[in-house]
mmCIF file of C-alpha atoms in Angstrom:
data_model
loop_
_atom_site.group_PDB
_atom_site.id
_atom_site.type_symbol
_atom_site.label_atom_id
_atom_site.label_comp_id
_atom_site.label_asym_id
_atom_site.label_seq_id
_atom_site.Cartn_x
_atom_site.Cartn_y
_atom_site.Cartn_z
ATOM 1 C CA UNK O 8 0.000 0.000 0.000
ATOM 2 C CA UNK O 9 1.382 3.379 -0.962
ATOM 3 C CA UNK O 10 1.597 5.548 2.141
ATOM 4 C CA UNK O 11 0.534 8.604 0.131
ATOM 5 C CA UNK O 12 -2.591 6.815 -1.144
ATOM 6 C CA UNK O 13 -3.359 5.632 2.384
ATOM 7 C CA UNK O 14 -3.056 9.138 3.805
ATOM 8 C CA UNK O 15 -4.924 10.948 1.037
ATOM 9 C CA UNK O 16 -7.539 8.259 0.400
ATOM 10 C CA UNK O 17 -6.762 8.483 -3.313
ATOM 11 C CA UNK O 18 -8.714 5.887 -5.268
ATOM 12 C CA UNK O 19 -6.865 3.023 -6.911
ATOM 13 C CA UNK O 20 -7.689 0.991 -10.025
ATOM 14 C CA UNK O 21 -10.940 -0.230 -8.456
ATOM 15 C CA UNK O 22 -12.245 3.321 -8.135
ATOM 16 C CA UNK O 23 -12.003 3.058 -4.344
ATOM 17 C CA UNK O 24 -9.310 3.743 -1.753
ATOM 18 C CA UNK O 25 -8.546 3.941 1.954
ATOM 19 C CA UNK O 26 -11.203 6.610 2.548
ATOM 20 C CA UNK O 27 -13.999 4.586 0.923
ATOM 21 C CA UNK O 28 -16.687 3.203 3.222
ATOM 22 C CA UNK O 29 -18.472 -0.140 3.226
ATOM 23 C CA UNK O 30 -21.666 1.529 2.025
ATOM 24 C CA UNK O 31 -19.887 3.286 -0.836
ATOM 25 C CA UNK O 32 -18.206 0.151 -2.210
ATOM 26 C CA UNK O 33 -21.527 -1.759 -2.226
ATOM 27 C CA UNK O 34 -23.688 1.080 -3.534
ATOM 28 C CA UNK O 35 -26.281 -0.260 -5.972
ATOM 29 C CA UNK O 36 -25.615 -3.923 -5.144
ATOM 30 C CA UNK O 37 -28.724 -6.099 -4.713
ATOM 31 C CA UNK O 38 -27.842 -8.919 -2.316
ATOM 32 C CA UNK O 39 -31.440 -10.007 -1.670
ATOM 33 C CA UNK O 40 -30.802 -13.485 -3.110
ATOM 34 C CA UNK O 41 -27.727 -14.052 -0.966
ATOM 35 C CA UNK O 42 -27.097 -15.701 2.404
ATOM 36 C CA UNK O 43 -23.886 -14.809 4.234
ATOM 37 C CA UNK O 44 -22.199 -16.145 7.362
ATOM 38 C CA UNK O 45 -20.038 -13.559 9.137
ATOM 39 C CA UNK O 46 -17.831 -14.734 11.992
ATOM 40 C CA UNK O 47 -17.365 -12.120 14.696
ATOM 41 C CA UNK O 48 -20.171 -10.169 13.081
ATOM 42 C CA UNK O 49 -21.344 -8.547 16.310
ATOM 43 C CA UNK O 50 -18.615 -5.990 16.976
ATOM 44 C CA UNK O 51 -16.080 -3.716 15.292
ATOM 45 C CA UNK O 52 -15.722 -4.070 11.543
ATOM 46 C CA UNK O 53 -17.622 -7.365 11.730
ATOM 47 C CA UNK O 54 -20.700 -5.498 12.956
ATOM 48 C CA UNK O 55 -20.377 -2.913 10.193
ATOM 49 C CA UNK O 56 -19.999 -5.740 7.664
ATOM 50 C CA UNK O 57 -23.163 -7.365 9.022
ATOM 51 C CA UNK O 58 -25.045 -4.056 8.884
ATOM 52 C CA UNK O 59 -24.054 -3.273 5.307
ATOM 53 C CA UNK O 60 -24.745 -6.785 4.000
ATOM 54 C CA UNK O 61 -28.199 -6.580 5.642
ATOM 55 C CA UNK O 62 -28.682 -3.100 4.184
ATOM 56 C CA UNK O 63 -28.054 -4.546 0.704
ATOM 57 C CA UNK O 64 -30.716 -7.197 1.334
ATOM 58 C CA UNK O 65 -28.632 -10.249 2.229
ATOM 59 C CA UNK O 66 -29.769 -12.797 4.805
ATOM 60 C CA UNK O 67 -27.049 -12.384 7.434
ATOM 61 C CA UNK O 68 -26.063 -15.091 9.898
ATOM 62 C CA UNK O 69 -23.915 -13.610 12.658
ATOM 63 C CA UNK O 70 -21.648 -16.297 14.111
ATOM 64 C CA UNK O 71 -20.431 -15.088 17.496
ATOM 65 C CA UNK O 72 -18.986 -16.404 20.739
ATOM 66 C CA UNK O 73 -21.092 -13.953 22.771
ATOM 67 C CA UNK O 74 -24.652 -14.496 21.563
ATOM 68 C CA UNK O 75 -26.044 -11.873 23.949
ATOM 69 C CA UNK O 76 -23.865 -9.188 22.376
ATOM 70 C CA UNK O 77 -24.744 -10.528 18.930
ATOM 71 C CA UNK O 78 -28.450 -10.334 19.711
ATOM 72 C CA UNK O 79 -27.975 -6.724 20.799
ATOM 73 C CA UNK O 80 -26.118 -6.060 17.548
ATOM 74 C CA UNK O 81 -29.014 -7.600 15.622
ATOM 75 C CA UNK O 82 -31.455 -5.390 17.505
ATOM 76 C CA UNK O 83 -29.366 -2.277 16.771
ATOM 77 C CA UNK O 84 -29.225 -3.043 13.050
ATOM 78 C CA UNK O 85 -32.948 -3.772 12.853
ATOM 79 C CA UNK O 86 -33.908 -0.550 14.626
ATOM 80 C CA UNK O 87 -32.677 1.340 11.554
ATOM 81 C CA UNK O 88 -33.465 -1.402 9.041
ATOM 82 C CA UNK O 89 -36.675 -3.176 10.170
ATOM 83 C CA UNK O 90 -36.751 -5.437 7.103
ATOM 84 C CA UNK O 91 -33.237 -6.802 7.736
ATOM 85 C CA UNK O 92 -32.928 -10.586 7.820
ATOM 86 C CA UNK O 93 -30.474 -11.487 10.577
ATOM 87 C CA UNK O 94 -29.962 -14.660 12.589
ATOM 88 C CA UNK O 95 -27.546 -15.198 15.462
ATOM 89 C CA UNK O 96 -25.774 -18.501 16.104
ATOM 90 C CA UNK O 97 -23.137 -19.355 18.708
ATOM 91 C CA UNK O 98 -19.597 -19.984 17.480
ATOM 92 C CA UNK O 99 -16.382 -20.142 19.503
ATOM 93 C CA UNK O 100 -13.618 -20.503 16.923
ATOM 94 C CA UNK O 101 -11.088 -21.567 19.560
ATOM 95 C CA UNK O 102 -13.112 -24.772 20.060
ATOM 96 C CA UNK O 103 -13.378 -27.253 17.186
ATOM 97 C CA UNK O 104 -16.349 -28.826 18.977
ATOM 98 C CA UNK O 105 -18.098 -25.448 18.864
ATOM 99 C CA UNK O 106 -17.301 -25.097 15.163
ATOM 100 C CA UNK O 107 -18.915 -28.463 14.447
ATOM 101 C CA UNK O 108 -21.937 -27.572 16.598
ATOM 102 C CA UNK O 109 -22.355 -24.290 14.725
ATOM 103 C CA UNK O 110 -22.311 -26.051 11.348
ATOM 104 C CA UNK O 111 -24.850 -28.634 12.578
ATOM 105 C CA UNK O 112 -27.142 -25.837 13.738
ATOM 106 C CA UNK O 113 -26.691 -23.870 10.513
ATOM 107 C CA UNK O 114 -27.388 -26.945 8.395
ATOM 108 C CA UNK O 115 -30.553 -27.652 10.400
ATOM 109 C CA UNK O 116 -31.895 -24.275 9.207
ATOM 110 C CA UNK O 117 -31.834 -25.581 5.618
ATOM 111 C CA UNK O 118 -30.403 -22.319 4.341
ATOM 112 C CA UNK O 119 -28.305 -21.899 1.192
ATOM 113 C CA UNK O 120 -24.881 -20.298 1.612
ATOM 114 C CA UNK O 121 -23.431 -17.873 -0.917
ATOM 115 C CA UNK O 122 -20.802 -15.977 1.071
ATOM 116 C CA UNK O 123 -18.564 -16.784 4.028
ATOM 117 C CA UNK O 124 -16.727 -13.934 5.754
ATOM 118 C CA UNK O 125 -14.005 -15.320 8.053
ATOM 119 C CA UNK O 126 -13.729 -12.110 10.048
ATOM 120 C CA UNK O 127 -13.341 -13.017 13.740
ATOM 121 C CA UNK O 128 -9.989 -13.124 15.456
ATOM 122 C CA UNK O 129 -7.796 -12.431 18.455
ATOM 123 C CA UNK O 130 -4.672 -10.316 18.506
ATOM 124 C CA UNK O 131 -1.461 -10.151 20.600
ATOM 125 C CA UNK O 132 -2.928 -12.226 23.422
ATOM 126 C CA UNK O 133 -0.689 -13.741 26.143
ATOM 127 C CA UNK O 134 0.356 -17.345 25.559
ATOM 128 C CA UNK O 135 -2.440 -19.802 26.141
ATOM 129 C CA UNK O 136 -3.708 -23.015 24.593
ATOM 130 C CA UNK O 137 -7.175 -23.505 23.165
ATOM 131 C CA UNK O 138 -9.542 -26.229 24.371
ATOM 132 C CA UNK O 139 -7.966 -28.442 21.710
ATOM 133 C CA UNK O 140 -4.436 -27.759 22.957
ATOM 134 C CA UNK O 141 -3.400 -25.358 20.185
ATOM 135 C CA UNK O 142 -1.814 -21.918 20.647
ATOM 136 C CA UNK O 143 -4.749 -19.516 20.897
ATOM 137 C CA UNK O 144 -4.015 -17.078 18.037
ATOM 138 C CA UNK O 145 -3.318 -19.903 15.589
ATOM 139 C CA UNK O 146 -6.336 -21.860 16.861
ATOM 140 C CA UNK O 147 -8.808 -18.964 16.651
ATOM 141 C CA UNK O 148 -7.579 -17.022 13.651
ATOM 142 C CA UNK O 149 -6.689 -19.963 11.429
ATOM 143 C CA UNK O 150 -7.631 -23.455 12.585
ATOM 144 C CA UNK O 151 -11.226 -22.700 13.600
ATOM 145 C CA UNK O 152 -11.839 -20.912 10.308
ATOM 146 C CA UNK O 153 -10.124 -23.705 8.375
ATOM 147 C CA UNK O 154 -12.516 -26.308 9.813
ATOM 148 C CA UNK O 155 -15.533 -24.006 9.520
ATOM 149 C CA UNK O 156 -14.813 -23.344 5.856
ATOM 150 C CA UNK O 157 -14.287 -27.015 5.047
ATOM 151 C CA UNK O 158 -17.524 -28.025 6.772
ATOM 152 C CA UNK O 159 -19.538 -25.343 4.931
ATOM 153 C CA UNK O 160 -18.019 -25.985 1.494
ATOM 154 C CA UNK O 161 -20.508 -28.626 0.340
ATOM 155 C CA UNK O 162 -23.387 -26.232 1.019
ATOM 156 C CA UNK O 163 -21.585 -23.425 -0.811
ATOM 157 C CA UNK O 164 -20.845 -25.634 -3.821
ATOM 158 C CA UNK O 165 -24.452 -26.849 -3.977
ATOM 159 C CA UNK O 166 -25.772 -23.296 -3.643
ATOM 160 C CA UNK O 167 -23.495 -21.978 -6.398
ATOM 161 C CA UNK O 168 -24.487 -24.866 -8.683
ATOM 162 C CA UNK O 169 -28.240 -24.641 -8.123
ATOM 163 C CA UNK O 170 -28.476 -20.841 -8.313
ATOM 164 C CA UNK O 171 -25.741 -20.065 -10.841
ATOM 165 C CA UNK O 172 -24.553 -17.349 -8.435
ATOM 166 C CA UNK O 173 -20.830 -17.246 -7.692
ATOM 167 C CA UNK O 174 -19.954 -18.110 -4.099
ATOM 168 C CA UNK O 175 -17.352 -16.031 -2.286
ATOM 169 C CA UNK O 176 -15.114 -16.740 0.698
ATOM 170 C CA UNK O 177 -13.238 -13.842 2.300
ATOM 171 C CA UNK O 178 -10.450 -14.374 4.846
ATOM 172 C CA UNK O 179 -9.480 -11.392 6.963
ATOM 173 C CA UNK O 180 -5.700 -11.439 6.991
ATOM 174 C CA UNK O 181 -3.428 -8.482 7.737
ATOM 175 C CA UNK O 182 -0.334 -6.628 6.639
ATOM 176 C CA UNK O 183 1.054 -8.290 9.785
ATOM 177 C CA UNK O 184 1.551 -11.437 7.674
ATOM 178 C CA UNK O 185 4.885 -9.862 6.687
ATOM 179 C CA UNK O 186 6.025 -9.986 10.340
ATOM 180 C CA UNK O 187 6.203 -13.607 11.447
ATOM 181 C CA UNK O 188 8.650 -16.318 12.484
ATOM 182 C CA UNK O 189 11.603 -16.951 10.101
ATOM 183 C CA UNK O 190 10.003 -20.062 8.574
ATOM 184 C CA UNK O 191 6.647 -18.338 8.283
ATOM 185 C CA UNK O 192 4.686 -21.073 10.017
ATOM 186 C CA UNK O 193 6.643 -22.702 12.844
ATOM 187 C CA UNK O 194 4.963 -26.114 12.495
ATOM 188 C CA UNK O 195 7.210 -27.881 15.015
ATOM 189 C CA UNK O 196 6.853 -25.189 17.677
ATOM 190 C CA UNK O 197 3.255 -23.966 17.317
ATOM 191 C CA UNK O 198 2.622 -24.685 21.013
ATOM 192 C CA UNK O 199 6.093 -23.892 22.366
ATOM 193 C CA UNK O 200 5.705 -21.335 25.155
ATOM 194 C CA UNK O 201 9.482 -20.759 25.306
ATOM 195 C CA UNK O 202 9.694 -19.201 21.843
ATOM 196 C CA UNK O 203 6.244 -17.594 21.899
ATOM 197 C CA UNK O 204 6.097 -13.972 20.814
ATOM 198 C CA UNK O 205 2.616 -12.466 20.739
ATOM 199 C CA UNK O 206 3.347 -10.218 17.723
ATOM 200 C CA UNK O 207 5.076 -12.929 15.663
ATOM 201 C CA UNK O 208 2.386 -15.459 16.571
ATOM 202 C CA UNK O 209 -0.258 -13.029 15.332
ATOM 203 C CA UNK O 210 1.678 -12.547 12.084
ATOM 204 C CA UNK O 211 1.937 -16.322 11.764
ATOM 205 C CA UNK O 212 -1.834 -16.710 12.065
ATOM 206 C CA UNK O 213 -2.435 -13.957 9.503
ATOM 207 C CA UNK O 214 0.030 -15.587 7.098
ATOM 208 C CA UNK O 215 -1.933 -18.802 7.648
ATOM 209 C CA UNK O 216 -5.131 -16.996 6.600
ATOM 210 C CA UNK O 217 -3.477 -16.006 3.329
ATOM 211 C CA UNK O 218 -2.008 -19.445 2.662
ATOM 212 C CA UNK O 219 -5.346 -21.092 3.454
ATOM 213 C CA UNK O 220 -7.118 -18.868 0.925
ATOM 214 C CA UNK O 221 -4.403 -19.519 -1.650
ATOM 215 C CA UNK O 222 -4.563 -23.315 -1.369
ATOM 216 C CA UNK O 223 -8.368 -23.436 -1.169
ATOM 217 C CA UNK O 224 -8.621 -21.207 -4.228
ATOM 218 C CA UNK O 225 -6.331 -23.588 -6.127
ATOM 219 C CA UNK O 226 -8.368 -26.634 -5.108
ATOM 220 C CA UNK O 227 -11.699 -25.060 -6.027
ATOM 221 C CA UNK O 228 -10.366 -23.959 -9.410
ATOM 222 C CA UNK O 229 -9.187 -27.522 -10.093
ATOM 223 C CA UNK O 230 -12.686 -28.776 -9.259
ATOM 224 C CA UNK O 231 -14.315 -26.147 -11.424
ATOM 225 C CA UNK O 232 -16.389 -24.950 -8.448
ATOM 226 C CA UNK O 233 -18.029 -21.543 -8.894
ATOM 227 C CA UNK O 234 -16.533 -20.149 -5.674
ATOM 228 C CA UNK O 235 -13.799 -17.542 -5.242
ATOM 229 C CA UNK O 236 -11.496 -17.237 -2.227
ATOM 230 C CA UNK O 237 -9.647 -14.027 -1.408
ATOM 231 C CA UNK O 238 -7.920 -12.384 1.559
ATOM 232 C CA UNK O 239 -8.091 -8.798 2.798
ATOM 233 C CA UNK O 240 -6.220 -6.418 5.060
ATOM 234 C CA UNK O 241 -8.815 -4.107 6.647
ATOM 235 C CA UNK O 242 -6.325 -1.448 7.773
ATOM 236 C CA UNK O 243 -5.540 0.072 11.151
ATOM 237 C CA UNK O 244 -8.762 0.440 13.148
ATOM 238 C CA UNK O 245 -9.095 0.779 16.923
ATOM 239 C CA UNK O 246 -11.513 -2.020 17.872
ATOM 240 C CA UNK O 247 -11.933 -4.538 20.691
ATOM 241 C CA UNK O 248 -9.496 -6.782 18.797
ATOM 242 C CA UNK O 249 -6.718 -4.679 20.315
ATOM 243 C CA UNK O 250 -7.767 -5.198 23.927
ATOM 244 C CA UNK O 251 -4.584 -7.160 24.763
ATOM 245 C CA UNK O 252 -2.348 -4.306 23.614
ATOM 246 C CA UNK O 253 -4.545 -1.267 24.169
ATOM 247 C CA UNK O 254 -1.875 1.044 25.613
ATOM 248 C CA UNK O 255 0.655 0.134 22.912
ATOM 249 C CA UNK O 256 -1.935 0.649 20.198
ATOM 250 C CA UNK O 257 -3.082 3.999 21.601
ATOM 251 C CA UNK O 258 0.528 5.217 21.574
ATOM 252 C CA UNK O 259 0.918 3.922 18.013
ATOM 253 C CA UNK O 260 -2.342 5.565 17.005
ATOM 254 C CA UNK O 261 -1.217 8.959 18.326
ATOM 255 C CA UNK O 262 2.124 8.624 16.521
ATOM 256 C CA UNK O 263 0.562 7.471 13.235
ATOM 257 C CA UNK O 264 -2.955 8.947 13.522
ATOM 258 C CA UNK O 265 -3.048 9.928 9.864
ATOM 259 C CA UNK O 266 -2.867 6.245 8.803
ATOM 260 C CA UNK O 267 -5.832 5.027 10.870
ATOM 261 C CA UNK O 268 -9.337 4.355 9.564
ATOM 262 C CA UNK O 269 -12.764 4.564 11.126
ATOM 263 C CA UNK O 270 -14.947 1.441 11.286
ATOM 264 C CA UNK O 271 -16.982 2.108 8.084
ATOM 265 C CA UNK O 272 -13.678 2.513 6.210
ATOM 266 C CA UNK O 273 -12.232 -0.548 7.935
ATOM 267 C CA UNK O 274 -15.098 -2.748 6.733
ATOM 268 C CA UNK O 275 -14.928 -1.435 3.168
ATOM 269 C CA UNK O 276 -12.404 -3.899 1.730
ATOM 270 C CA UNK O 277 -14.275 -6.888 3.198
ATOM 271 C CA UNK O 278 -17.568 -5.668 1.726
ATOM 272 C CA UNK O 279 -15.922 -4.801 -1.599
ATOM 273 C CA UNK O 280 -14.404 -8.260 -1.999
ATOM 274 C CA UNK O 281 -17.551 -9.954 -0.692
ATOM 275 C CA UNK O 282 -20.161 -8.113 -2.744
ATOM 276 C CA UNK O 283 -18.852 -5.849 -5.497
ATOM 277 C CA UNK O 284 -19.465 -7.199 -9.029
ATOM 278 C CA UNK O 285 -16.005 -5.980 -10.113
ATOM 279 C CA UNK O 286 -14.566 -8.994 -8.279
ATOM 280 C CA UNK O 287 -16.518 -11.579 -10.255
ATOM 281 C CA UNK O 288 -14.218 -14.495 -11.094
ATOM 282 C CA UNK O 289 -11.269 -13.035 -9.162
ATOM 283 C CA UNK O 290 -9.747 -15.591 -6.795
ATOM 284 C CA UNK O 291 -6.593 -16.282 -4.791
ATOM 285 C CA UNK O 292 -5.782 -12.583 -4.395
ATOM 286 C CA UNK O 293 -5.061 -10.232 -1.494
ATOM 287 C CA UNK O 294 -6.701 -6.823 -1.166
ATOM 288 C CA UNK O 295 -6.068 -3.696 0.896
ATOM 289 C CA UNK O 296 -7.903 -0.380 0.572
ATOM 290 C CA UNK O 297 -10.209 -2.114 -1.949
ATOM 291 C CA UNK O 298 -7.372 -2.793 -4.388
ATOM 292 C CA UNK O 299 -5.196 -5.815 -5.074
ATOM 293 C CA UNK O 300 -2.010 -5.666 -3.032
ATOM 294 C CA UNK O 301 1.325 -7.489 -3.045
ATOM 295 C CA UNK O 302 1.976 -10.252 -0.535
ATOM 296 C CA UNK O 303 5.138 -11.503 1.153
ATOM 297 C CA UNK O 304 7.424 -14.105 -0.380
ATOM 298 C CA UNK O 305 6.258 -16.647 2.194
ATOM 299 C CA UNK O 306 2.618 -15.976 1.308
ATOM 300 C CA UNK O 307 3.435 -16.800 -2.328
ATOM 301 C CA UNK O 308 4.953 -20.170 -1.407
ATOM 302 C CA UNK O 309 2.815 -22.976 -2.885
ATOM 303 C CA UNK O 310 4.589 -25.693 -0.918
ATOM 304 C CA UNK O 311 4.095 -23.840 2.366
ATOM 305 C CA UNK O 312 0.393 -23.490 1.565
ATOM 306 C CA UNK O 313 0.073 -27.241 0.932
ATOM 307 C CA UNK O 314 2.087 -28.049 4.055
ATOM 308 C CA UNK O 315 -0.184 -25.813 6.146
ATOM 309 C CA UNK O 316 -3.279 -27.537 4.713
ATOM 310 C CA UNK O 317 -1.969 -30.993 5.647
ATOM 311 C CA UNK O 318 -0.798 -29.790 9.060
ATOM 312 C CA UNK O 319 -4.226 -28.245 9.780
ATOM 313 C CA UNK O 320 -6.021 -31.450 8.814
ATOM 314 C CA UNK O 321 -3.750 -33.441 11.143
ATOM 315 C CA UNK O 322 -4.383 -31.053 14.036
ATOM 316 C CA UNK O 323 -8.140 -31.439 13.539
ATOM 317 C CA UNK O 324 -7.919 -35.233 13.383
ATOM 318 C CA UNK O 325 -5.825 -35.372 16.542
ATOM 319 C CA UNK O 326 -8.435 -33.304 18.412
ATOM 320 C CA UNK O 327 -11.272 -35.750 17.771
#
């Protein structure tokens, strides 16, 4: 991302830039035939994504760990948009059991699924293991979404085939994918407390989001499935995601205030990649400020992407 473009909000090739909002990038889009699952859709940019998808007519399923907060978010959206179609289902991405329970509940609703927004995440948290014994940032940001996506794929493929409407999967990654452990993904030391660094572990999980999208995109293209998979960097936004490093982030925000976005701007790239017709047929790419952006050398590594896929499948099997 060019710093000048980020500061000025100058539009890129897409016609949008860092100053564009989620409403602006979806203006004129009719999503009334679409069903979308949004993880972490009850707060921060996830809430704005839920609101804008509902505003465009989509049936929104908010998947959230805190269903009370999600129900309040639903109520808030519907106060201004009484015709919005929003459901709330419980999902704790740090628990593979919860992921499976969510999918069972979603499937019982007999809904189609056009779009999956893998938005939820944790950031810079102290070392801890998930219920499945996996380092928490890797477990929540990557592994939970990996299983969720795989379990929802059959529905997405069937929906795309029966409706003729392209399915879309959006992984929220980050520019932080550039800042990770030397090997990118430290497969042998994922759960090693001795070498744990909260910033590098976050970067590792965000690199995993990119590699997951890359490998899934390749597999779906081989199958001829009418589903695209892309990753996005939302930008710097002060949300609850930063609760583990609030003081550090406030200092950073003061020092770099001109680079920060508000929430409607932060949700723009997600909504652009998820809904804008300009992205029809575009897959395996990474976007920032609503424009395609370069990725790190590690994120371009096909073998690393395949290795991560196999490693993730093994972790899931070992948790059963």
